[in-house]
Short mmCIF file of C-alpha atoms in Angstrom, two decimals:
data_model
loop_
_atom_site.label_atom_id
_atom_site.label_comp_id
_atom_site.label_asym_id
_atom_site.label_seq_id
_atom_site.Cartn_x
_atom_site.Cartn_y
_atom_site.Cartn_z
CA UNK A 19 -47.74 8.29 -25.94
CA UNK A 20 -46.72 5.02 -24.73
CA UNK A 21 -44.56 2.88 -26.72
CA UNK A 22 -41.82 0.57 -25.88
CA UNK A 23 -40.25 -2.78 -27.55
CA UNK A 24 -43.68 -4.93 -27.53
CA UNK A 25 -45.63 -1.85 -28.59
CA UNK A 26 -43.93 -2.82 -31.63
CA UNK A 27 -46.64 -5.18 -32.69
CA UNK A 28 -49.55 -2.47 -32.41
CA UNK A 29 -50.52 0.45 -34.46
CA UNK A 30 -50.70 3.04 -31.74
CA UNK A 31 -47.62 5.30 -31.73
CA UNK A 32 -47.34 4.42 -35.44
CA UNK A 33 -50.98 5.43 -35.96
CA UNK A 34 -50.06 8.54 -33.86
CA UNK A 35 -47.81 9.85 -36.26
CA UNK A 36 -49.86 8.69 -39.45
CA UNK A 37 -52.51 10.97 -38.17
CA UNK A 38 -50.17 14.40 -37.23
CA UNK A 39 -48.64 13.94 -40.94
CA UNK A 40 -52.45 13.58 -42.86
CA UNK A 41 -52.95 16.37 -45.25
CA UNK A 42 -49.19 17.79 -44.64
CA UNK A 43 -47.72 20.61 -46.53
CA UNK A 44 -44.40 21.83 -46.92
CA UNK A 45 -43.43 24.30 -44.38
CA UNK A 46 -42.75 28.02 -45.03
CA UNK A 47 -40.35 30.37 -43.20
CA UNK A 48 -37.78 29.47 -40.08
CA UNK A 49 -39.44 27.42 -37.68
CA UNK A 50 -40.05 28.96 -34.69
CA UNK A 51 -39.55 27.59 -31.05
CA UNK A 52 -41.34 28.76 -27.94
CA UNK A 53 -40.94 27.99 -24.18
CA UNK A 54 -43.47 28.72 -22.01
CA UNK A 55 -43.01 28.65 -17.95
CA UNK A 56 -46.17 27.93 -16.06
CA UNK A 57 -46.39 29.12 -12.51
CA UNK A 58 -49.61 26.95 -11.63
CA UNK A 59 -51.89 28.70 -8.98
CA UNK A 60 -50.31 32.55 -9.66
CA UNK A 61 -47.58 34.47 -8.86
CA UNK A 62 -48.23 37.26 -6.76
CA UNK A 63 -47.51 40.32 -9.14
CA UNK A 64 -47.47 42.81 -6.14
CA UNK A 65 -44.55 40.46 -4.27
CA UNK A 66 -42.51 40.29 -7.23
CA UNK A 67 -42.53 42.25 -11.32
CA UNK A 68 -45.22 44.93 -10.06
CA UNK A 69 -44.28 46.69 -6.48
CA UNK A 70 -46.62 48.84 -4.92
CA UNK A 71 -43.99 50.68 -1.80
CA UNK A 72 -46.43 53.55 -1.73
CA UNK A 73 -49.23 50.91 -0.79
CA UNK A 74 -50.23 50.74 2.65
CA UNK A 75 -48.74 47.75 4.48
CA UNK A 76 -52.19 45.82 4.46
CA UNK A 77 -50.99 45.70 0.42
CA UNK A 78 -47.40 46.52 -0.22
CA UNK A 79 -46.59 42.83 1.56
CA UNK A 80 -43.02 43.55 3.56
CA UNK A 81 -40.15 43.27 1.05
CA UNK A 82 -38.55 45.80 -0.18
CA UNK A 83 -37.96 47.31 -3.84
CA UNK A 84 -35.00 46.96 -5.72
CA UNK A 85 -33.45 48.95 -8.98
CA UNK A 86 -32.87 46.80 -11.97
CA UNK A 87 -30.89 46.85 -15.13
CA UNK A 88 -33.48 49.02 -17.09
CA UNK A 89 -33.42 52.66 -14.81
CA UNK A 90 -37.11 53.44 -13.04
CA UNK A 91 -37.98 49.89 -13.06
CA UNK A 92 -38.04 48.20 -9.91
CA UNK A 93 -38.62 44.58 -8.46
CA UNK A 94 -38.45 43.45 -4.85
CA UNK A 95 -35.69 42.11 -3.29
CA UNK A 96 -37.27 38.38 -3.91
CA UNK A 97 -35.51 39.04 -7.78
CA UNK A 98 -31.98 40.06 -7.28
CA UNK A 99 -31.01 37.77 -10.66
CA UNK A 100 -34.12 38.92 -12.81
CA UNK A 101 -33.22 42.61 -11.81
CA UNK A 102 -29.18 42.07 -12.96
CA UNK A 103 -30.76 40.97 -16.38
CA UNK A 104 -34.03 42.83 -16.57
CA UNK A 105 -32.61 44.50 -19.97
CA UNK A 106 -33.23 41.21 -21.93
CA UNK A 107 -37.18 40.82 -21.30
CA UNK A 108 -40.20 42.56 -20.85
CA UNK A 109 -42.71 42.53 -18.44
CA UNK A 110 -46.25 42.72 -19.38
CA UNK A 111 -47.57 44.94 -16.40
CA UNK A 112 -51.70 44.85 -17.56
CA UNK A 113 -52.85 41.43 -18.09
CA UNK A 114 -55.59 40.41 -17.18
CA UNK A 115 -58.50 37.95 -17.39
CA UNK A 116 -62.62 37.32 -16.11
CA UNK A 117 -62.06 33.88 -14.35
CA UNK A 118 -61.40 33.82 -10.87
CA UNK A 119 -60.86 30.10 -10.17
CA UNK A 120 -57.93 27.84 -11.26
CA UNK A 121 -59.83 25.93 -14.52
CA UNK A 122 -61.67 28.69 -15.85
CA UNK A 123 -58.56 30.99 -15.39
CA UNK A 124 -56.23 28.42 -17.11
CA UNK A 125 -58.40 27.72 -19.64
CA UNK A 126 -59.15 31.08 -20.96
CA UNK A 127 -54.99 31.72 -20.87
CA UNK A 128 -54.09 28.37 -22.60
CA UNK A 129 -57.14 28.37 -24.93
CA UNK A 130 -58.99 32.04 -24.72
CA UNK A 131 -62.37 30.16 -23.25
CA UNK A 132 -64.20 33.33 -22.14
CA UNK A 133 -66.50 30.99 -19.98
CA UNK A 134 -66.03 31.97 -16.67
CA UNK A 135 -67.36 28.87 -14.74
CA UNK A 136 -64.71 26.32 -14.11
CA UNK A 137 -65.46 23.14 -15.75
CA UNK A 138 -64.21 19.47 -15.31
CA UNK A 139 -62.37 19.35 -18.52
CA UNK A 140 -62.04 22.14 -21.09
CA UNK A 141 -64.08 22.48 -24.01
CA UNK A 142 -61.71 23.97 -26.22
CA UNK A 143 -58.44 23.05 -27.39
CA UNK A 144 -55.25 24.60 -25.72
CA UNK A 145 -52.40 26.58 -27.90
CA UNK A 146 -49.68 24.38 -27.01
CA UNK A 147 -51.70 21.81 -28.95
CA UNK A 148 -53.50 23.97 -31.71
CA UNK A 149 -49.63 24.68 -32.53
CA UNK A 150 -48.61 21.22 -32.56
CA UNK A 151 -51.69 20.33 -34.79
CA UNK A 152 -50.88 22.96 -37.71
CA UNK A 153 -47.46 22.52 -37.41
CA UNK A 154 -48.34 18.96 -38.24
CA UNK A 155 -50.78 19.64 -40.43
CA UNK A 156 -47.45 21.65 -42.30
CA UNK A 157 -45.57 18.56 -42.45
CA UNK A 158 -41.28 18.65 -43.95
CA UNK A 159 -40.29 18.13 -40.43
CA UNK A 160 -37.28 15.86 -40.32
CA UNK A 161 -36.83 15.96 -36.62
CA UNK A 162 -36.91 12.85 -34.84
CA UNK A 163 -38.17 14.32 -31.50
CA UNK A 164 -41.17 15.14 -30.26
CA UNK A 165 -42.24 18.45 -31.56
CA UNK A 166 -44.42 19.44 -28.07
CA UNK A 167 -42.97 18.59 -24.90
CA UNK A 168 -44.04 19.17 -21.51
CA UNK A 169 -41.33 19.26 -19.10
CA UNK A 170 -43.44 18.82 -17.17
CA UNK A 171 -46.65 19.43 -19.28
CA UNK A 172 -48.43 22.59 -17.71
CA UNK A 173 -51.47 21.94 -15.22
CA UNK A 174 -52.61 19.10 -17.71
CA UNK A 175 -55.83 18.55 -15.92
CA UNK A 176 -56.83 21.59 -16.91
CA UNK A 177 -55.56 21.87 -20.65
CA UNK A 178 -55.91 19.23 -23.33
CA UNK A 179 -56.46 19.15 -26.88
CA UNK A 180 -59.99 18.54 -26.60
CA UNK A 181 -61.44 17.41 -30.12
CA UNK A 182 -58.30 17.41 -31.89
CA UNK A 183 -57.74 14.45 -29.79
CA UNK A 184 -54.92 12.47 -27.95
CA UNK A 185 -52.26 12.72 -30.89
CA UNK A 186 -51.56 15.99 -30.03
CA UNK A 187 -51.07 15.51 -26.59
CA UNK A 188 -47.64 16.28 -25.03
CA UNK A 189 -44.60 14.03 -24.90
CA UNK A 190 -44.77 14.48 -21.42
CA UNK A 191 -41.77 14.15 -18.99
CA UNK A 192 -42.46 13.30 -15.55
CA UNK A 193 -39.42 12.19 -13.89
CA UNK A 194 -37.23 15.31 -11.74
CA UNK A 195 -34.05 15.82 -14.18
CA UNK A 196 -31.80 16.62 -11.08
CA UNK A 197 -31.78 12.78 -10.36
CA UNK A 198 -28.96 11.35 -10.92
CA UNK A 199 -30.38 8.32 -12.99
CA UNK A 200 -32.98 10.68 -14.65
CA UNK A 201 -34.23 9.04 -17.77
CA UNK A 202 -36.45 9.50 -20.04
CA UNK A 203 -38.69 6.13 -21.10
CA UNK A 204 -39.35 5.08 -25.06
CA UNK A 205 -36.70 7.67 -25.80
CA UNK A 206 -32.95 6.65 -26.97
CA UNK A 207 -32.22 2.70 -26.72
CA UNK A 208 -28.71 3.12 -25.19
CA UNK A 209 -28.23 -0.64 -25.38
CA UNK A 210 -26.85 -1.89 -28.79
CA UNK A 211 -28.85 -5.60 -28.31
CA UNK A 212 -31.89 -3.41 -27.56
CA UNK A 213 -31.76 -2.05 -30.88
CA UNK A 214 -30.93 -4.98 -32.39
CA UNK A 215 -33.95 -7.07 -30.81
CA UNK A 216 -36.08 -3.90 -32.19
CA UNK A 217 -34.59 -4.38 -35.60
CA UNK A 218 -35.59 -8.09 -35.73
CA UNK A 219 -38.89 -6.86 -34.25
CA UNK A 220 -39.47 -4.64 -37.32
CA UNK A 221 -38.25 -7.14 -39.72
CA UNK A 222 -40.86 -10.22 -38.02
CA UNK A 223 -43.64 -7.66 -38.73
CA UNK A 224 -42.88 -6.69 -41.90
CA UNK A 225 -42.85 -10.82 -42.93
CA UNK A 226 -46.51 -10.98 -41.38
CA UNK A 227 -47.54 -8.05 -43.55
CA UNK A 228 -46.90 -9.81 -46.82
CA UNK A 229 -49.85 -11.94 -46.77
CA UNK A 230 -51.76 -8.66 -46.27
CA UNK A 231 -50.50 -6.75 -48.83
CA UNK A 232 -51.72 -8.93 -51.18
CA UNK A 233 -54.98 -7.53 -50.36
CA UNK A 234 -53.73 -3.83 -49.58
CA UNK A 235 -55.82 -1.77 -52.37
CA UNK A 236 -55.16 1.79 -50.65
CA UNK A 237 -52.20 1.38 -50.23
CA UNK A 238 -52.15 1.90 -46.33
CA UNK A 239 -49.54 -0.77 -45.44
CA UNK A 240 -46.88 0.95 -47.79
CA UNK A 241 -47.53 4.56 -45.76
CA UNK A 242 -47.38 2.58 -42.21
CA UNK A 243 -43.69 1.47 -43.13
CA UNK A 244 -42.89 5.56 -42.88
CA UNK A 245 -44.89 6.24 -39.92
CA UNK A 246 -43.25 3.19 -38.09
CA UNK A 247 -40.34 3.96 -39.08
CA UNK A 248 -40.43 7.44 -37.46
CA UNK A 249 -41.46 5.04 -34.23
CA UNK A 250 -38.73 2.96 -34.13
CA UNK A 251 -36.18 6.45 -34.77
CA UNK A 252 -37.37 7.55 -31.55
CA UNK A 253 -36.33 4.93 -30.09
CA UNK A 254 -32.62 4.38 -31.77
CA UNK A 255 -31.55 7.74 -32.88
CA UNK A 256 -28.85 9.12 -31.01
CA UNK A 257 -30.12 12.67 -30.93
CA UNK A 258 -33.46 11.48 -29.12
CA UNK A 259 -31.59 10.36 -26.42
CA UNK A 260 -28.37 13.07 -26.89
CA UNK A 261 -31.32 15.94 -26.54
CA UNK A 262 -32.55 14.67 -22.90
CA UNK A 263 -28.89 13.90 -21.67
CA UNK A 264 -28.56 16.60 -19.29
CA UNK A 265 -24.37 14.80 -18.50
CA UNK A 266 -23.49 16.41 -21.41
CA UNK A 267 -24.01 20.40 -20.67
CA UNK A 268 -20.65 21.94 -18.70
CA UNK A 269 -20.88 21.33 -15.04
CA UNK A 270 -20.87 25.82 -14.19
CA UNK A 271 -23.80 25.93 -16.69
CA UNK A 272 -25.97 22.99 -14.98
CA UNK A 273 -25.03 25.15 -11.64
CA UNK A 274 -26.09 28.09 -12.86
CA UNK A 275 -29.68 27.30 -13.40
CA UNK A 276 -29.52 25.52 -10.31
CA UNK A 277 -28.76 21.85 -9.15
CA UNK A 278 -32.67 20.72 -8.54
CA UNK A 279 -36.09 20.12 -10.62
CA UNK A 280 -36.99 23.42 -11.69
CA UNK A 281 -33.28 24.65 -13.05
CA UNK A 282 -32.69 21.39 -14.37
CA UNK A 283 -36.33 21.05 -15.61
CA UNK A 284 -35.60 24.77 -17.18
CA UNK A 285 -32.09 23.69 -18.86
CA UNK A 286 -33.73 20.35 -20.60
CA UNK A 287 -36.82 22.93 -21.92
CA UNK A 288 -33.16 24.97 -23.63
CA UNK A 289 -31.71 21.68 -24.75
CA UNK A 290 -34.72 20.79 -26.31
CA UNK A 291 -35.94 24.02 -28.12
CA UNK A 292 -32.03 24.07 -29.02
CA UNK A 293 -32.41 20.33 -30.47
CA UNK A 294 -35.31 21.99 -32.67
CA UNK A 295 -38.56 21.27 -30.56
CA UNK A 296 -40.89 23.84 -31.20
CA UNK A 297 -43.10 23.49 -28.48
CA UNK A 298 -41.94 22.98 -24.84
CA UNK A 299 -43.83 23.71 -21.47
CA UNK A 300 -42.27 23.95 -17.86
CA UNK A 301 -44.43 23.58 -14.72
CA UNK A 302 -42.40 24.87 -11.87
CA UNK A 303 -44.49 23.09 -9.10
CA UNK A 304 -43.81 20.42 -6.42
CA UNK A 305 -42.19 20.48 -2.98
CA UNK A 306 -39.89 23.57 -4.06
CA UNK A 307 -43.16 25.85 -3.86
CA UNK A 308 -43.88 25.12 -0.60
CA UNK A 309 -46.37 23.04 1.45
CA UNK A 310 -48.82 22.37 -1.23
CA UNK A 311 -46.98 22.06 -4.01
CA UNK A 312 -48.54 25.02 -6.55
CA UNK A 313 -48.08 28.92 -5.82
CA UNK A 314 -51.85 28.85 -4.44
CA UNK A 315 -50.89 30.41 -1.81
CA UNK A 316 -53.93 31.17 0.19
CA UNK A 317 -53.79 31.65 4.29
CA UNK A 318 -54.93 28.46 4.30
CA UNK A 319 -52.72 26.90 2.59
CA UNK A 320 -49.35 28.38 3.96
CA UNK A 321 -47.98 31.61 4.68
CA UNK A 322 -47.54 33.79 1.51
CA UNK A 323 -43.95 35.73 2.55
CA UNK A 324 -42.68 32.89 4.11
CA UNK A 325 -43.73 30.48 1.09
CA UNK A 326 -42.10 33.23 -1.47
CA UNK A 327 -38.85 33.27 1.03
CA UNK A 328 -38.72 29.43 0.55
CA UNK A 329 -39.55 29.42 -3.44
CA UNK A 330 -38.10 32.52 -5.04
CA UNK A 331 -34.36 31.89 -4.75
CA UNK A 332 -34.88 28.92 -6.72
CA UNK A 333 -36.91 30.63 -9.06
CA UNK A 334 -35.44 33.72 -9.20
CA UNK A 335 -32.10 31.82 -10.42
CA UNK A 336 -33.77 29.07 -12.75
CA UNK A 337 -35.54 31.48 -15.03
CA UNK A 338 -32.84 33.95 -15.05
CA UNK A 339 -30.42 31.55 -16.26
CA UNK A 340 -32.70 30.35 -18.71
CA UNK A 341 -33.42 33.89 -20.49
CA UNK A 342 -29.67 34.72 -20.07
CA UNK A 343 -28.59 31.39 -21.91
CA UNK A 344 -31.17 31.66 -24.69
CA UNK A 345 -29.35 35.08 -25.68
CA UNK A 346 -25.81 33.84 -25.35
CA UNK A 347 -26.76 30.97 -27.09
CA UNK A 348 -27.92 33.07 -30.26
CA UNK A 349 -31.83 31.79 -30.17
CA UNK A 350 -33.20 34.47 -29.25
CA UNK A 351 -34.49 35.44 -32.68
CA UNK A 352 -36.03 32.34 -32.79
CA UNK A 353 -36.99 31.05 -28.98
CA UNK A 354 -39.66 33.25 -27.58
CA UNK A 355 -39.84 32.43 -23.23
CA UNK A 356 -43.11 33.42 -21.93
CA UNK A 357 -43.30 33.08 -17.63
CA UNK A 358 -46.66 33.66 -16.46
CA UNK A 359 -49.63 31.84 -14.29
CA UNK A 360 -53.11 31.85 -14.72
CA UNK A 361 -54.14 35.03 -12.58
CA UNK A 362 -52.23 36.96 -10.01
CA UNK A 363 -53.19 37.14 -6.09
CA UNK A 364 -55.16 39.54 -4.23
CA UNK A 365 -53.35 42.94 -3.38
CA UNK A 366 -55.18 43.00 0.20
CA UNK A 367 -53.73 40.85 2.50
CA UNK A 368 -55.93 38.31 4.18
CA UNK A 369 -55.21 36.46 7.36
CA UNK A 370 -56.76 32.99 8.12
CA UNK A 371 -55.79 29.49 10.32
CA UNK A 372 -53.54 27.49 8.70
CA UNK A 373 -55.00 23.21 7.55
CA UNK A 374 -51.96 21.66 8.50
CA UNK A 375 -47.99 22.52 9.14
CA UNK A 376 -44.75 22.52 6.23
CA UNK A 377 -42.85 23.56 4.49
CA UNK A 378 -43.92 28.02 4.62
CA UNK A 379 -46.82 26.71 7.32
CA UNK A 380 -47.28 26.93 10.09
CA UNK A 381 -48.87 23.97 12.43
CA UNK A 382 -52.69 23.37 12.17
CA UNK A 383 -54.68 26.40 13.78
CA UNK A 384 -51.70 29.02 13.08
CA UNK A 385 -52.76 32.61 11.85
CA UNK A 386 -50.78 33.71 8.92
CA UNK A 387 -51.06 35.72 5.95
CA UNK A 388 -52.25 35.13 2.36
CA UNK A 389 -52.82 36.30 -0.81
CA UNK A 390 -56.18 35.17 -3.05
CA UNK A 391 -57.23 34.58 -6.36
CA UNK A 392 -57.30 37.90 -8.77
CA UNK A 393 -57.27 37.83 -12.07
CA UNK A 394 -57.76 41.70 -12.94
CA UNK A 395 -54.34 42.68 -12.96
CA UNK A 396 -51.25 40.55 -12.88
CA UNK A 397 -48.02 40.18 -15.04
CA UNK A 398 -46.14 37.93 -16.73
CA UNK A 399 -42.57 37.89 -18.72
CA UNK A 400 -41.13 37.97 -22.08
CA UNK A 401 -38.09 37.22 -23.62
CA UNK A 402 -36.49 36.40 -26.46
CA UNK A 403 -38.52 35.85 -29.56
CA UNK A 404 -36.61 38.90 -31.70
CA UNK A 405 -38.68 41.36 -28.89
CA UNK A 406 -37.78 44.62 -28.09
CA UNK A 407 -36.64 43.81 -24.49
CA UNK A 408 -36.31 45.91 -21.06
CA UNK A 409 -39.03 47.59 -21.35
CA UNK A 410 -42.63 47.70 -18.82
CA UNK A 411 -45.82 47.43 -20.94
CA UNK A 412 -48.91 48.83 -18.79
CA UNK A 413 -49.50 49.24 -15.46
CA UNK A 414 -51.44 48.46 -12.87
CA UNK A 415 -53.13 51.15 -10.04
CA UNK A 416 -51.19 52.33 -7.00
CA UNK A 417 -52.29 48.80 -5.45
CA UNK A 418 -52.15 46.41 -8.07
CA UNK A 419 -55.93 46.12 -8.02
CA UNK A 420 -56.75 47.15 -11.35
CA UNK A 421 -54.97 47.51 -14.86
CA UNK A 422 -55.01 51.71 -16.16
CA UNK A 423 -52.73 51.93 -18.77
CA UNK A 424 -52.33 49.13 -21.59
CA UNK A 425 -54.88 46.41 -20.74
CA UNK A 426 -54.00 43.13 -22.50
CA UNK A 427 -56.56 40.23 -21.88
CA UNK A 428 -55.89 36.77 -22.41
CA UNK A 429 -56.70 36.38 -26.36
CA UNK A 430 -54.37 39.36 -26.97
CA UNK A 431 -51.76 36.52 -24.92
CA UNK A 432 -52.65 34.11 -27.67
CA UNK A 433 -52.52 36.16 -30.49
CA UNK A 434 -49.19 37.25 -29.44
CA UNK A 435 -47.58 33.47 -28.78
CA UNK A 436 -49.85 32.15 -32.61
CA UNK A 437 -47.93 35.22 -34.29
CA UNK A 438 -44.54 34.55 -33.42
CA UNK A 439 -45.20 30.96 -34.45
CA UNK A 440 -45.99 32.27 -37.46
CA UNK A 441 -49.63 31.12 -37.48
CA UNK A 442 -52.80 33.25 -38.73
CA UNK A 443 -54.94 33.46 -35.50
CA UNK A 444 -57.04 35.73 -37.77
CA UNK A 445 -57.66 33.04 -40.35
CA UNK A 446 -56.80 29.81 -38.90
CA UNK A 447 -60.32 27.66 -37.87
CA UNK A 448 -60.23 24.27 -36.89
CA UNK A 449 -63.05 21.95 -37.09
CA UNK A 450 -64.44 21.23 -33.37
CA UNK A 451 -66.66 17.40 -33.10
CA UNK A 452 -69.75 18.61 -35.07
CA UNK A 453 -67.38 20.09 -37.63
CA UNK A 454 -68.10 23.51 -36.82
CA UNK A 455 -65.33 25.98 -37.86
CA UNK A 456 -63.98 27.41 -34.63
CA UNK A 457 -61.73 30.17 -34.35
CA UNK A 458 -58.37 29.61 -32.07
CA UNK A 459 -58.32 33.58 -31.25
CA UNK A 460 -61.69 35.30 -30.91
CA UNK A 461 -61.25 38.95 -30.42
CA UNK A 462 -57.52 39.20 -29.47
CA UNK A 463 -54.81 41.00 -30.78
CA UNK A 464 -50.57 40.80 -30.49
CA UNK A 465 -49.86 43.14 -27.97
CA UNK A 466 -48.11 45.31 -30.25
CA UNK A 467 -45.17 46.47 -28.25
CA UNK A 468 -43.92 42.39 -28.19
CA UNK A 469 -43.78 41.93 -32.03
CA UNK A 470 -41.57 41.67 -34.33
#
C-alpha cells in the first residue's frame, strides 16, 4: 500500500488499482457500509453482555448486574453506557465456534476455516477482503478513498487475503488518532507545492511514455493513465485528507467517544464509513487493555477483574458513542457495527503466578485470577444495519459454559455480515491458487433474527 511522491515512477499502487477494477461491473442497489470492532484475545462474555449472578462465585466473577434500557436484560456494572443505550443493538447471546487457540479461532470467525489447528498464516481468505474483492470486482465506485480500512486492521497476522493476494489488503492505519499531530501518510497532500511537484511528476512520465506507445498494441498504457490517475487523487483530493481530519468533528462529540486511541480510533472508523468506505475494521488493543496489550487475559498474564476495571470504562464509552452516533447520524440503515472477539473466556475461574508486574498485574510470582480460552459460548454485538435492535438472541447455560437456546456458529456470523453487504454467500465462489472454486460460506446461514 505504499506510495508516496517517488512511487510516482513505479507501477505498484497504480497496478494495485488496475487489478481491483479488472472485469468490473456496474454496481446494483445502495452500497452498504460495515464496521466491525475486534476485541483481539476475547471478551469475557460472563464479565460483561452474558451475567451469570446465580453462578457460584468460582464463576459469576465479583461485579454486579445491572438493568438496561430493554426490561429483563441485564449487564454488569462494567457497562453503565451500553446498558443506557442497550435499545439500539442486539446481543447475540449463542455464538460459538470449535477452535480454542487465537489463529484457528480468528480464522474460522474472519474466514469460516473449520480447521481447528492454528496455523502460521491462514489458508483462506478473510471477509473483510472477500468484500473488498467483489465489491471491486463490481466496479462504478467514484470514491477516492480506500474502500477497506483498518483502523487499525484487525489481528492482521492472523487474517489476510490469502490467494486473492496483496491488492486487497487493508489501507491500514497505524498511527494513535488521539495524537495531536496524527496523520495519516500517502493520504491528502496539504501542501500546494507538493501537489504541484506531483503534477509535474505525472506530466515527466507521461512524456517518457510516448516513445512507448508507439509500440502499445493492447492498449495498456491508455488504461494506466485511469488507474494512475486514481493514485495521484489519493494523494490531492481534499476529501482523502478531509475524511481522516479528526480537527474537524465538534469538540463535545470527540469527548464523547473519549479523548484517547480507541474513541478516537472508533470516531475516524464513523468518519470514514460516513465518507462512503464500505469496509472499516477497529482493533481496540494496546496499553489501554492492560499489561499485555490484547484482552488475553489469562492468570498469567494479569489479573482478569482488575484488567476489566482498567479497560472497560474506556470501552464501555468508545463503543457506546459509536452505536449512539451512527443512529443520530441517520446511517443506521446503511452502517451495520458488529463488536465481537474471536472466542469468549472460561466461566471457571483459574488462579495462577503472575510473568511479570503492570498495568492489572501484579509483580512477578503474584497469585491472581484469570479467565481462559472458550470458544463454546460467547457473545458479541449488533447494531445498526436496518436490525431489529434491543433484543437478546440465545442464551447460554446458568454458567456460560455452553450455548441452549439459538446456537449460531461462526459461518452463520459470515453469512449474516456477506448478506447485509448485499453479497450471495450461497452463490458467490472465488477461485483459490489451483483455480478451484471455493465457497466464502460453507454451511452457514444469517442468523435470522439480525436481517433485514
Amino acid at each position: 500500500m505504499q506510495f508516496g511522491l517517488s512511487g510516482m515512477a513505479t507501477l505498484s499502487w497504480p497496478g494495485l488499482l488496475k487489478l481491483r477494477a479488472e472485469n468490473a461491473a456496474k454496481p446494483k442497489g445502495e452500497r452498504k457500509s460495515i464496521i466491525m470492532v475486534w476485541l483481539p484475545g476475547g471478551q469475557s462474555h460472563i464479565d460483561t453482555y452474558d451475567p451469570k449472578p446465580e453462578a457460584s462465585s468460582e464463576y459469576r466473577g465479583p461485579f454486579k448486574t445491572i438493568s438496561t434500557k430493554v426490561p429483563g436484560t441485564h449487564f454488569t456494572e462494567m457497562l453503565p453506557m451500553n446498558a443506557k443505550i442497550a435499545d439500539k443493538f442486539t446481543i447475540v447471546r449463542s455464538m460459538y465456534q470449535s477452535a480454542g487457540g487465537h489463529p484457528a479461532g480468528t480464522m474460522q470467525m474472519f474466514s469460516g476455516d473449520s480447521d481447528t489447528r492454528d496455523k502460521p498464516k491462514p489458508r483462506l481468505p478473510d471477509w473483510m477482503s472477500v468484500a473488498h474483492y467483489l465489491r471491486a470486482k463490481e466496479g462504478g465506485r467514484s470514491n477516492p478513498l480506500p474502500n477497506y480500512i483498518g483502523v487499525p486492521a484487525a489481528s492482521p497476522e492472523y487474517s489476510s487475503p490469502a490467494y486473492l493476494g496483496d491488492a486487497y489488503a487493508p489501507f491500514a492505519v497505524s498511527d494513535d488518532p488521539n495524537r495531536p499531530n496524527f496523520q495519516v501518510p500517502n493520504i491528502g497532500l496539504a501542501d500546494e507545492a507538493e501537489n504541484r511537484r506531483l503534477s509535474d511528476r505525472i506530466a515527466l512520465r507521461k512524456s517518457l511514455d510516448k516513445l512507448e506507445r508507439a509500440f502499445d498494441r493492447e492498449g495498456e498504457l491508455g488504461a494506466l493513465d485511469e488507474f494512475e490517475a486514481q493514485a495521484a487523487t489519493l494523494l490531492t483530493n481534499p476529501k482523502t485528507r478531509d475524511a481522516f481530519d479528526l480537527s474537524k468533528e465538534d469538540a463535545a462529540i470527540r469527548d464523547r467517544y473519549g479523548r484517547n486511541r480507541w474513541g478516537q480510533q472508533l470516531l475516524l472508523a464513523r468518519r470514514l464509513v460516513e465518507a462512503g468506505v464500505e469496509i472499516v475494521t477497529s482493533s481496540l488493543s494496546g496499553p489501554l487493555c492492560g499489561r499485555v496489550n490484547n484482552w488475553d487475559d489469562h492468570a498469567v498474564n494479569q489479573h482478569q477483574f482488575e484488567a476489566l476495571r482498567f479497560r472497560m470504562p474506556t470501552y464501555d464509552r468508545a463503543v457506546s458513542a459509536l452505536i449512539e452516533d451512527i443512529y443520530a447520524r441517520g446511517l443506521d440503515k446503511r452502517v451495520l457495527v458488529v463488536v465481537t472477539g474471536e472466542f469468549g473466556r472460561t466461566p471457571k475461574i483459574s488462579f495462577d503466578r503472575s510473568t511479570g508486574a503492570g498495568d492489572a498485574s501484579g509483580p512477578t510470582g503474584t497469585l491472581q485470577p484469570g479467565r481462559d480460552h472458550w470458544p463454546r459460548a460467547f457473545t458479541n454485538v449488533w447494531a445498526g444495519g436496518g436490525i431489529q435492535t434491543g433484543g437478546v438472541i440465545g442464551a447460554s447455560d446458568k454458567r456460560g459454559e455452553d450455548v441452549v437456546e439459538r446456537p449460531c456458529n461462526a459461518s452463520d456470523f459470515l453469512a449474516t455480515i456477506y448478506h447485509h453487504l448485499g453479497i450471495d454467500y450461497s452463490k458467490v465462489t472465488i477461485d483459490d491458487l489451483n483455480g478451484r472454486p471455493t465457497h466464502i460460506v460453507e454451511n452457514g446461514r444469517p442468523i435470522a433474527e439480525l436481517i433485514s
